[in-house]
PDB file of C-alpha atoms and ligand atoms in Angstrom:
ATOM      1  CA  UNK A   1     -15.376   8.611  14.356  1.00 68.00           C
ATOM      2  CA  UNK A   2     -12.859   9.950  17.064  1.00 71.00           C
ATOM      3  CA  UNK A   3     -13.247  14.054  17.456  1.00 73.00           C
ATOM      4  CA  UNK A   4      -9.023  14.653  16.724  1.00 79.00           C
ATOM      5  CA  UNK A   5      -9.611  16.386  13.873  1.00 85.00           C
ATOM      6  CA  UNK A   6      -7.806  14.076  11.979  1.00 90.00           C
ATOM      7  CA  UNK A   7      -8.675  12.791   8.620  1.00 90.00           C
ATOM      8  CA  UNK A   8     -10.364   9.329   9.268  1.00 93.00           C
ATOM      9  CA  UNK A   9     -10.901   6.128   6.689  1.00 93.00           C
ATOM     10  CA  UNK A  10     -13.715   3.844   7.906  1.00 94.00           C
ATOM     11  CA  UNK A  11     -11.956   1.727   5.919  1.00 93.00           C
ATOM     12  CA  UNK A  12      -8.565   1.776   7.367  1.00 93.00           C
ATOM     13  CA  UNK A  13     -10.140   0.613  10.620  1.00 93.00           C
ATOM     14  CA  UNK A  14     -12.151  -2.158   9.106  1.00 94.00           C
ATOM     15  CA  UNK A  15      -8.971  -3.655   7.581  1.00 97.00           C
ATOM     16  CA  UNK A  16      -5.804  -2.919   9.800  1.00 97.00           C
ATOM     17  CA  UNK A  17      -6.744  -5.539  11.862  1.00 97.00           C
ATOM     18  CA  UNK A  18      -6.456  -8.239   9.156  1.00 98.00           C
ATOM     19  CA  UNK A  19      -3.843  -5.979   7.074  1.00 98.00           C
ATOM     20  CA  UNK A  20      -1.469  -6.363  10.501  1.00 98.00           C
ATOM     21  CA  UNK A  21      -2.300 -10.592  10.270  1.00 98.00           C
ATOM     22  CA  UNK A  22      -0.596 -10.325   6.789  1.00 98.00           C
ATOM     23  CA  UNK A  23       2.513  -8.042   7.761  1.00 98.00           C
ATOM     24  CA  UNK A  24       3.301 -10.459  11.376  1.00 98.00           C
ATOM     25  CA  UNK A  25       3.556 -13.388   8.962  1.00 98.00           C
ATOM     26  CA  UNK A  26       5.468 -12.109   5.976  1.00 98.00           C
ATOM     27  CA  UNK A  27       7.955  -8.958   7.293  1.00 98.00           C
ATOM     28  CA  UNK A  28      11.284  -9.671   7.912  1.00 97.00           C
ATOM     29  CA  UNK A  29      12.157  -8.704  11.882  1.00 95.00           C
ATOM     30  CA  UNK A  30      12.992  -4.625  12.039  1.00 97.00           C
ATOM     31  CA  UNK A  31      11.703  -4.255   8.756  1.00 98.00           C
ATOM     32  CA  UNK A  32      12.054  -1.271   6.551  1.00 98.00           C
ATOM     33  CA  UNK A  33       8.859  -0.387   5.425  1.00 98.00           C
ATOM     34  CA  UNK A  34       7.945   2.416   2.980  1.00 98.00           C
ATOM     35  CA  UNK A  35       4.066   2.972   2.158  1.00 98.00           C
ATOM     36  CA  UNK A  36       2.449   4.756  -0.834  1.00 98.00           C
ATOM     37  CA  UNK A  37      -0.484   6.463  -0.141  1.00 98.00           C
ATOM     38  CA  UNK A  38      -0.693   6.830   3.677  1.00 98.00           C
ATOM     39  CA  UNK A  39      -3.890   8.804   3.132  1.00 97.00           C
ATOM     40  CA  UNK A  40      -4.535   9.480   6.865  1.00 96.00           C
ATOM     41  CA  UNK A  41      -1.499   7.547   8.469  1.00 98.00           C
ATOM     42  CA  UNK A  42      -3.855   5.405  10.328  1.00 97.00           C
ATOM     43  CA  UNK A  43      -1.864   2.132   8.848  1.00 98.00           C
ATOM     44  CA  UNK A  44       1.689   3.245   9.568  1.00 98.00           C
ATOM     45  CA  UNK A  45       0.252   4.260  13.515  1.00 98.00           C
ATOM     46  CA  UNK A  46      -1.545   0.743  13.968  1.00 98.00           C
ATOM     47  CA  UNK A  47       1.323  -1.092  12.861  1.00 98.00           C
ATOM     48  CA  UNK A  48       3.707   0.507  14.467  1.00 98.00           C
ATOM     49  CA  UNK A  49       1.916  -0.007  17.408  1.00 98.00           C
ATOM     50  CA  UNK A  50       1.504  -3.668  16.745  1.00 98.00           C
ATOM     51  CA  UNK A  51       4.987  -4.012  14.844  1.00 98.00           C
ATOM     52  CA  UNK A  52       7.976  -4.467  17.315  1.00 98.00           C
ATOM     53  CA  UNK A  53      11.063  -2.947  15.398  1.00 98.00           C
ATOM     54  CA  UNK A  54       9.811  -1.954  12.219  1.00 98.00           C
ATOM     55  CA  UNK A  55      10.474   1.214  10.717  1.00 98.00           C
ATOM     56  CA  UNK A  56       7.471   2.714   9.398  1.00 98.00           C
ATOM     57  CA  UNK A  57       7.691   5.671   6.665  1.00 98.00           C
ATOM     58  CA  UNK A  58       4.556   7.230   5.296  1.00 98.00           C
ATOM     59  CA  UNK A  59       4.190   9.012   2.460  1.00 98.00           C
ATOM     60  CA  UNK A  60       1.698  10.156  -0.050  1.00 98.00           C
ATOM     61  CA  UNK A  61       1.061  12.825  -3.084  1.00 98.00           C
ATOM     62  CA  UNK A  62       2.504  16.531  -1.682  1.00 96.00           C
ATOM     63  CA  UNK A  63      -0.912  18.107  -1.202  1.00 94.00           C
ATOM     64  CA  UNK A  64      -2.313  15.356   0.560  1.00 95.00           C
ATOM     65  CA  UNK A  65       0.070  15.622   3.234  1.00 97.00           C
ATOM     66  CA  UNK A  66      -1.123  17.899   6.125  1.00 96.00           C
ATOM     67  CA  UNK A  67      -3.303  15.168   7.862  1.00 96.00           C
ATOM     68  CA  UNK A  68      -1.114  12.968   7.703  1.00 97.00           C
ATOM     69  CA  UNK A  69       1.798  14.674   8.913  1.00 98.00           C
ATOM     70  CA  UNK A  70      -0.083  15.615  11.841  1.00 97.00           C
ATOM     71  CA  UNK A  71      -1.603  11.975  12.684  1.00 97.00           C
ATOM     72  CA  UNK A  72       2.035  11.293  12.841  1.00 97.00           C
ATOM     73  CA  UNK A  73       3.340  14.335  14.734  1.00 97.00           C
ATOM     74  CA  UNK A  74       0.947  13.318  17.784  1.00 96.00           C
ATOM     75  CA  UNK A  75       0.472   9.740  17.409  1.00 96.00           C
ATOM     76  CA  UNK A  76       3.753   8.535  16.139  1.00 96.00           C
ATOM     77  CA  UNK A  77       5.906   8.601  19.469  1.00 95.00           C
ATOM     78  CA  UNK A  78       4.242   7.432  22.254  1.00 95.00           C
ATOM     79  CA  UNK A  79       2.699   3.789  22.711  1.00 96.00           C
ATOM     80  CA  UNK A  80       4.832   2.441  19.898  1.00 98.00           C
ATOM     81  CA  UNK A  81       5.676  -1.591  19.585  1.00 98.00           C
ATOM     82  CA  UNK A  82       9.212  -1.656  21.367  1.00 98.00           C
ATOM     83  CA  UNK A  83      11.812  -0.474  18.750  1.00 98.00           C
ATOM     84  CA  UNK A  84       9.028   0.647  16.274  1.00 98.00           C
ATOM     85  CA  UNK A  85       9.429   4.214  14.876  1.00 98.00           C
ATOM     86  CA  UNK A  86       7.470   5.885  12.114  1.00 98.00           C
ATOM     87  CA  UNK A  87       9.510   8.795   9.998  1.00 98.00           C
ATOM     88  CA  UNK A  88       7.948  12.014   9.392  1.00 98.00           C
ATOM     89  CA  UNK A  89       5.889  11.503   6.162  1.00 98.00           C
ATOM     90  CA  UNK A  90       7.643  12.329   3.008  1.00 98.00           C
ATOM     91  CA  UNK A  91       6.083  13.786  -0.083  1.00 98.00           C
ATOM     92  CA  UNK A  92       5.923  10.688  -3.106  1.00 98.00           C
ATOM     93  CA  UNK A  93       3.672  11.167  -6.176  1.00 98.00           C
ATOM     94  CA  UNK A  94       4.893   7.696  -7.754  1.00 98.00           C
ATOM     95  CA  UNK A  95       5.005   9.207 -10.787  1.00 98.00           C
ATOM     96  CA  UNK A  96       7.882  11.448  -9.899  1.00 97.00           C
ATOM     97  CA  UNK A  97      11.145  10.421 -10.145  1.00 94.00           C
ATOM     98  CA  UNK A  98      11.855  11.393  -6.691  1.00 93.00           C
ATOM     99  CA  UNK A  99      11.321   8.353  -4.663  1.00 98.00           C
ATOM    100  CA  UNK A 100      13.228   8.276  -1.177  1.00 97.00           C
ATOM    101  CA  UNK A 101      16.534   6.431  -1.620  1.00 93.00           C
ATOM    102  CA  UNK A 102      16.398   3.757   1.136  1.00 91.00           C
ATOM    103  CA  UNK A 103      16.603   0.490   0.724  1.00 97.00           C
ATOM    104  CA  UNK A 104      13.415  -1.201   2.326  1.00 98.00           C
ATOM    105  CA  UNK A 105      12.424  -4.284   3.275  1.00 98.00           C
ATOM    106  CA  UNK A 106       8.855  -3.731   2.077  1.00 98.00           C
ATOM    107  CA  UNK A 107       6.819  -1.193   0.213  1.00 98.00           C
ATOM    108  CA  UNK A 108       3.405  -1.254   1.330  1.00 98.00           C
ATOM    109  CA  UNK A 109       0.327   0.603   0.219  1.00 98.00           C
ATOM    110  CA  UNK A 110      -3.628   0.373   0.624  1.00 98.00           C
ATOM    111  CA  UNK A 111      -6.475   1.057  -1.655  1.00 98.00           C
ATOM    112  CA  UNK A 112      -4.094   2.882  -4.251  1.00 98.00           C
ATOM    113  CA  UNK A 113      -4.349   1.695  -7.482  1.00 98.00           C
ATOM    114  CA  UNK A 114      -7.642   1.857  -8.003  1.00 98.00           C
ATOM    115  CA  UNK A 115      -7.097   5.680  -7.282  1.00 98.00           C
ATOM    116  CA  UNK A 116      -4.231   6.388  -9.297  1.00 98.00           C
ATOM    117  CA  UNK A 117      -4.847   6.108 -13.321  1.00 97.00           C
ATOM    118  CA  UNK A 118      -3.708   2.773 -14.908  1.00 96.00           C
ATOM    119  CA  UNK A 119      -0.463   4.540 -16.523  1.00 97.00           C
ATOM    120  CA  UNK A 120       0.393   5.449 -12.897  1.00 98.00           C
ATOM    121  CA  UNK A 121       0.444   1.767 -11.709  1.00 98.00           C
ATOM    122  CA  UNK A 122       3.981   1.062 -13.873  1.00 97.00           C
ATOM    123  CA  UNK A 123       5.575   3.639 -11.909  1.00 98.00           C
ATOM    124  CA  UNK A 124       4.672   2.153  -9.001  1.00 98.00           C
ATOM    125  CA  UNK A 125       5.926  -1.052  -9.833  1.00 98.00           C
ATOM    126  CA  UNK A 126       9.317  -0.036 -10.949  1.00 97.00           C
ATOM    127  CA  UNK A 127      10.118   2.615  -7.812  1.00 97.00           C
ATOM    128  CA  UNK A 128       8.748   0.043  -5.770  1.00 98.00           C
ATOM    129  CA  UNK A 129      11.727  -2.422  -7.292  1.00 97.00           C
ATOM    130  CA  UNK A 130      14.607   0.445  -7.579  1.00 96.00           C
ATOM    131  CA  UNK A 131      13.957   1.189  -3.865  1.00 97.00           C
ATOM    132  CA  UNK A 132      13.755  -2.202  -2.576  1.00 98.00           C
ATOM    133  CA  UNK A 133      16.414  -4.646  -1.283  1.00 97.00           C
ATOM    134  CA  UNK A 134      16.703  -7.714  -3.210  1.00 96.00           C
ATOM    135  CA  UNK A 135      14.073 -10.018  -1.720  1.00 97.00           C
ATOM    136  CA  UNK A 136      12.386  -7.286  -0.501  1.00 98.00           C
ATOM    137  CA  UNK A 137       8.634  -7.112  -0.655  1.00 98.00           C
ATOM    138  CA  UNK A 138       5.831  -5.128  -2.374  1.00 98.00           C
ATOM    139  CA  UNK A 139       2.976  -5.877  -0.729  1.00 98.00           C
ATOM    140  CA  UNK A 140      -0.607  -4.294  -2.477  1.00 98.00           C
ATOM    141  CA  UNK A 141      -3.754  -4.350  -0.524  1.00 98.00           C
ATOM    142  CA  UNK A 142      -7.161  -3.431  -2.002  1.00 98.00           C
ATOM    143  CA  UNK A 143      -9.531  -4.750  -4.625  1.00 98.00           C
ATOM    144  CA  UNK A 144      -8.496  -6.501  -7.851  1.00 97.00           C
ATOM    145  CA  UNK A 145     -10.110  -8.105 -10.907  1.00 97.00           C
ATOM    146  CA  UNK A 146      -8.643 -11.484 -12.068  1.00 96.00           C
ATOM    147  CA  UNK A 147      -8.584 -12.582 -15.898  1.00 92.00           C
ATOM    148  CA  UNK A 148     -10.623  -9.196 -16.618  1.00 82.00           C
ATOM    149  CA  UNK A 149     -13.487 -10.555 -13.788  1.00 95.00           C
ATOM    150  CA  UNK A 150     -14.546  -9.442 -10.899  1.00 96.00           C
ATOM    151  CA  UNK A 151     -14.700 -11.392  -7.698  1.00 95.00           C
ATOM    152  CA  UNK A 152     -18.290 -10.146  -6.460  1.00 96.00           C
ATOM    153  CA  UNK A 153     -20.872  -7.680  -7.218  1.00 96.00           C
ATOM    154  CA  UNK A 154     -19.841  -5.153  -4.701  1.00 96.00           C
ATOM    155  CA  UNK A 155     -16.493  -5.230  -6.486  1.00 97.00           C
ATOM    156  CA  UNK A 156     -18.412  -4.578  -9.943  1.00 96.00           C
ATOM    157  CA  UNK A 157     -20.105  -1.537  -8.412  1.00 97.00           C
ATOM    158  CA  UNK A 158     -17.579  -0.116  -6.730  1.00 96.00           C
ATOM    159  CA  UNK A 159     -15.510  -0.101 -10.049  1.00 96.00           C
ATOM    160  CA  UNK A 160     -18.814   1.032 -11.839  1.00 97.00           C
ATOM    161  CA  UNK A 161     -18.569   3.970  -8.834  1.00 97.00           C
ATOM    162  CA  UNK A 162     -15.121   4.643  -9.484  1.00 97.00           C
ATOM    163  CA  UNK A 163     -15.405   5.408 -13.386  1.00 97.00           C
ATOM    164  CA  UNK A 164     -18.528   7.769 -12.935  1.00 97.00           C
ATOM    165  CA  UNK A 165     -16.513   9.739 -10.595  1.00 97.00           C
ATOM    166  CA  UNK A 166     -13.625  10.317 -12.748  1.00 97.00           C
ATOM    167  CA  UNK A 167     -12.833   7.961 -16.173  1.00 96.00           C
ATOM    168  CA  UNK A 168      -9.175   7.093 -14.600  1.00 97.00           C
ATOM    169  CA  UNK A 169      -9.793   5.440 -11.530  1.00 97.00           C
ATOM    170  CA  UNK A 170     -10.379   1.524 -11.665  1.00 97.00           C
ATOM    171  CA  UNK A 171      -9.904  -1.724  -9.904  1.00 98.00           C
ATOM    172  CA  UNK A 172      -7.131  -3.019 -11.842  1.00 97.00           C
ATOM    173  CA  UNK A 173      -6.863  -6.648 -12.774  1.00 97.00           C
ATOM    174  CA  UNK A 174      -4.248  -8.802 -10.575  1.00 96.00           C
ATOM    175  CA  UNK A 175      -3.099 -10.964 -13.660  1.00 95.00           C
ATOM    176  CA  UNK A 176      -2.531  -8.056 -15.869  1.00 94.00           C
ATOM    177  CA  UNK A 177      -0.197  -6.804 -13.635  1.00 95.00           C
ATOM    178  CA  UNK A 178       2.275  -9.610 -12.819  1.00 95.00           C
ATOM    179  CA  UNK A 179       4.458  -9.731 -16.272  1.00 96.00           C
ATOM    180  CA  UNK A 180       5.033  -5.817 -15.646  1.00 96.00           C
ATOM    181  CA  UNK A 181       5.676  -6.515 -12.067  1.00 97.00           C
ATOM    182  CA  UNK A 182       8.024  -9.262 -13.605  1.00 97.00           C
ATOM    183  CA  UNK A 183       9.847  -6.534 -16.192  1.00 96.00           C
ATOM    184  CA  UNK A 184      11.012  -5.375 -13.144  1.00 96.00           C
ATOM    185  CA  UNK A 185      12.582  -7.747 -10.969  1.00 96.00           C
ATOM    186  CA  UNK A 186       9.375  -8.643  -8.752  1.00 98.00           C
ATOM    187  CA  UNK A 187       8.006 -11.765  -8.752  1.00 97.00           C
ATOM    188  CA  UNK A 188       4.438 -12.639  -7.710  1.00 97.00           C
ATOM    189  CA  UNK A 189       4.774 -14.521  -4.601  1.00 97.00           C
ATOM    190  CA  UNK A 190       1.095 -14.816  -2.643  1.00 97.00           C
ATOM    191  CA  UNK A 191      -2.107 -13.872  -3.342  1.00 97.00           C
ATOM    192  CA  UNK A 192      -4.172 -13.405   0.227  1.00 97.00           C
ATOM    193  CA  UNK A 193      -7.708 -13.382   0.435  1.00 97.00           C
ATOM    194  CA  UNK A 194      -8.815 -10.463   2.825  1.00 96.00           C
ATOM    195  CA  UNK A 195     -12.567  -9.735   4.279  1.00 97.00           C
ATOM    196  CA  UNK A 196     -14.892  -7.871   1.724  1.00 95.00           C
ATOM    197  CA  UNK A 197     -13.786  -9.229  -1.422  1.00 96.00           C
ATOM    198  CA  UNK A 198      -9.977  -7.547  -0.835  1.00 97.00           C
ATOM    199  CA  UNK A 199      -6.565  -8.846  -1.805  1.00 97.00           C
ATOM    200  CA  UNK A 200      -3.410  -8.699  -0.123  1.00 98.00           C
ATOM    201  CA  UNK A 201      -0.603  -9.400  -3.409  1.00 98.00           C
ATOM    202  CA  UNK A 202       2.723 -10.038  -2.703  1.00 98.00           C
ATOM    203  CA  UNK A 203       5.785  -9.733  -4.833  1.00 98.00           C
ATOM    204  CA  UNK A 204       9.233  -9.935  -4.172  1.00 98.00           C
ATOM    205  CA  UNK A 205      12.314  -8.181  -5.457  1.00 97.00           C
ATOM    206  CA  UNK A 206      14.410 -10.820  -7.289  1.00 91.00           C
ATOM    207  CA  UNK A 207      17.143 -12.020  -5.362  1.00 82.00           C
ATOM    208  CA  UNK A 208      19.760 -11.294  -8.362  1.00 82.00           C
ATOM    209  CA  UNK A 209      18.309  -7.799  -8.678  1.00 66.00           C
ATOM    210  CA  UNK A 210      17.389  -8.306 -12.697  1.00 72.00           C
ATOM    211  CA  UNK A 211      14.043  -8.288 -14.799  1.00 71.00           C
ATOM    212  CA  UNK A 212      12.540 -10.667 -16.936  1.00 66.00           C
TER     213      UNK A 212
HETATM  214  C1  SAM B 301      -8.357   5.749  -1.135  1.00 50.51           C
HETATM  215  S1  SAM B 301      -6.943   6.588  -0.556  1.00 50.51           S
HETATM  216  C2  SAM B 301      -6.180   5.327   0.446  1.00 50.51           C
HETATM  217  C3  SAM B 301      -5.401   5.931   1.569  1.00 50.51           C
HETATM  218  C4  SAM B 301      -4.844   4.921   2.570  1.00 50.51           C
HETATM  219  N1  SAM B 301      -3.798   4.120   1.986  1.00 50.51           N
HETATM  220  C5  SAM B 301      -5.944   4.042   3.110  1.00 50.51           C
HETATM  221  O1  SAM B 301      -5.859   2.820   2.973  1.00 50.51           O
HETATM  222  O2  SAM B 301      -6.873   4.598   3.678  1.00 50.51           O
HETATM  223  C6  SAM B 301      -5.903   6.655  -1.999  1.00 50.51           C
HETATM  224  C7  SAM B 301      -4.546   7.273  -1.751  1.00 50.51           C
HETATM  225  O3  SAM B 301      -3.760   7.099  -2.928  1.00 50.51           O
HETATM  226  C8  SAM B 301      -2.944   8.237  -3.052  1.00 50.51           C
HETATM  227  N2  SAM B 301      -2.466   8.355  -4.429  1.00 50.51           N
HETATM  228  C9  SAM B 301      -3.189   8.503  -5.548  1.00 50.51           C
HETATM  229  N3  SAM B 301      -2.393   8.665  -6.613  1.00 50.51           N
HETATM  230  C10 SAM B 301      -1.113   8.595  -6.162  1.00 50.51           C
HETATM  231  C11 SAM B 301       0.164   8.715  -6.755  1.00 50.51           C
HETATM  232  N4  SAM B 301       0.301   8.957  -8.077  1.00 50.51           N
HETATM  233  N5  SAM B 301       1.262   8.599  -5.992  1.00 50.51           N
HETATM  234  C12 SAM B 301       1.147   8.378  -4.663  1.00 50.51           C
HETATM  235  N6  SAM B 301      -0.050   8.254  -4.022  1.00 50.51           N
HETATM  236  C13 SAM B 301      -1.157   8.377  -4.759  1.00 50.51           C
HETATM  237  C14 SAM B 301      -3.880   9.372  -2.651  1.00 50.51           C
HETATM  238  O4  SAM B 301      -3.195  10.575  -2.387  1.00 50.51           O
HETATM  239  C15 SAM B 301      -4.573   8.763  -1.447  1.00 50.51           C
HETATM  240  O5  SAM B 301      -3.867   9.007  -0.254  1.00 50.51           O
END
């Protein structure tokens, strides 16, 4: 664990590397990107850093903010892709109403919704879709359950984890997801298989803007 003082996921560095595979393949060049839940802004560093010309802006829940505005204060300048910037963090509970205005290519975020409580996932859905430009992305990393099933026993425990800590948190099922994603313009486009029983789900804004 470096000695920065900065808030550090293990996890983050287990999975940028295969996270970044994803993002190469699937952003549009100079991309837009807007992530949910930066947590400690080690993402929107390593792939701006790997990203030429995106445009990288973090956010996450006020409160949670003061790490990650300084990972970005003193990592977010210097030894950047070529044309890659990341914006100073903004403040997004995706609950809120408030969502930045953009438009964006992509909305991004990692090992959310299995934080936030189920009734929090709609609203992430339909900001995600009001934000992004039509055929724009939403791209959700992290663990998911498929036809109310779990893809491994770690999975099952960690969800098991999850609910002892607090009743709202949950690995959310992938399927159950799609016809709200679909109420709101996005259509489920991929499903990548990441390391350690992860999930990279993509869904894209519909072209003519509308919902199911
Ligand atoms: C397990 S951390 C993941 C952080 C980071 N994305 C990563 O991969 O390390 C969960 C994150 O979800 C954020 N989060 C939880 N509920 C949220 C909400 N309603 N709106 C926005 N972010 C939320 C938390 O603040 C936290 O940063």
């Amino acid at each position: 664990m470096p000695d920065d003082g900065l808030p550090f996921s293990p996890a983050c560095l287990r999975n940028q590397e295969p996270i970044l595979g994803v993002l190469r393949r699937r952003l549009p060049a100079g991309a837009r990107v807007l992530e949910v839940g930066s947590g400690s802004g080690q993402h929107a560093i390593h792939m701006a850093r790997h990203l030429p010309g995106v445009h990288w802006q973090p956010s996450d829940r006020p409160g949670q903010l003061d790490g990650l505005v300084r990972r970005v204060a003193l990592e977010g300048r210097d030894g950047l892709a070529p044309g890659a910037t990341v914006a100073a963090p903004l403040p997004l509970d995706v609950t809120q109403p408030d969502w930045p205005a953009g438009p964006f290519e992509a909305v991004f975020t990692a090992n959310t919704l299995h934080i936030m409580p189920a009734e929090a996932v709609p609203f992430l859905l339909a900001g995600s879709a009001r934000v992004l430009v039509a055929g724009g992305l939403l791209l959700l990393y992290g663990p998911f359950r498929y036809g109310d099933r779990h893809t491994s026993q770690s999975n099952m425990a960690f969800d098991a984890h999850l609910g002892s800590l607090d009743a709202v948190m949950g690995v959310r099922d992938a399927e159950a997801l799609a016809p709200e994603a679909a109420r709101q313009g996005l259509q489920w486009l991929a499903d990548e298989t990441m390391p350690a029983n992860n999930r990279l789900l993509v869904f894209q804004r519909r072209r003519d803007g509308g919902g199911a």
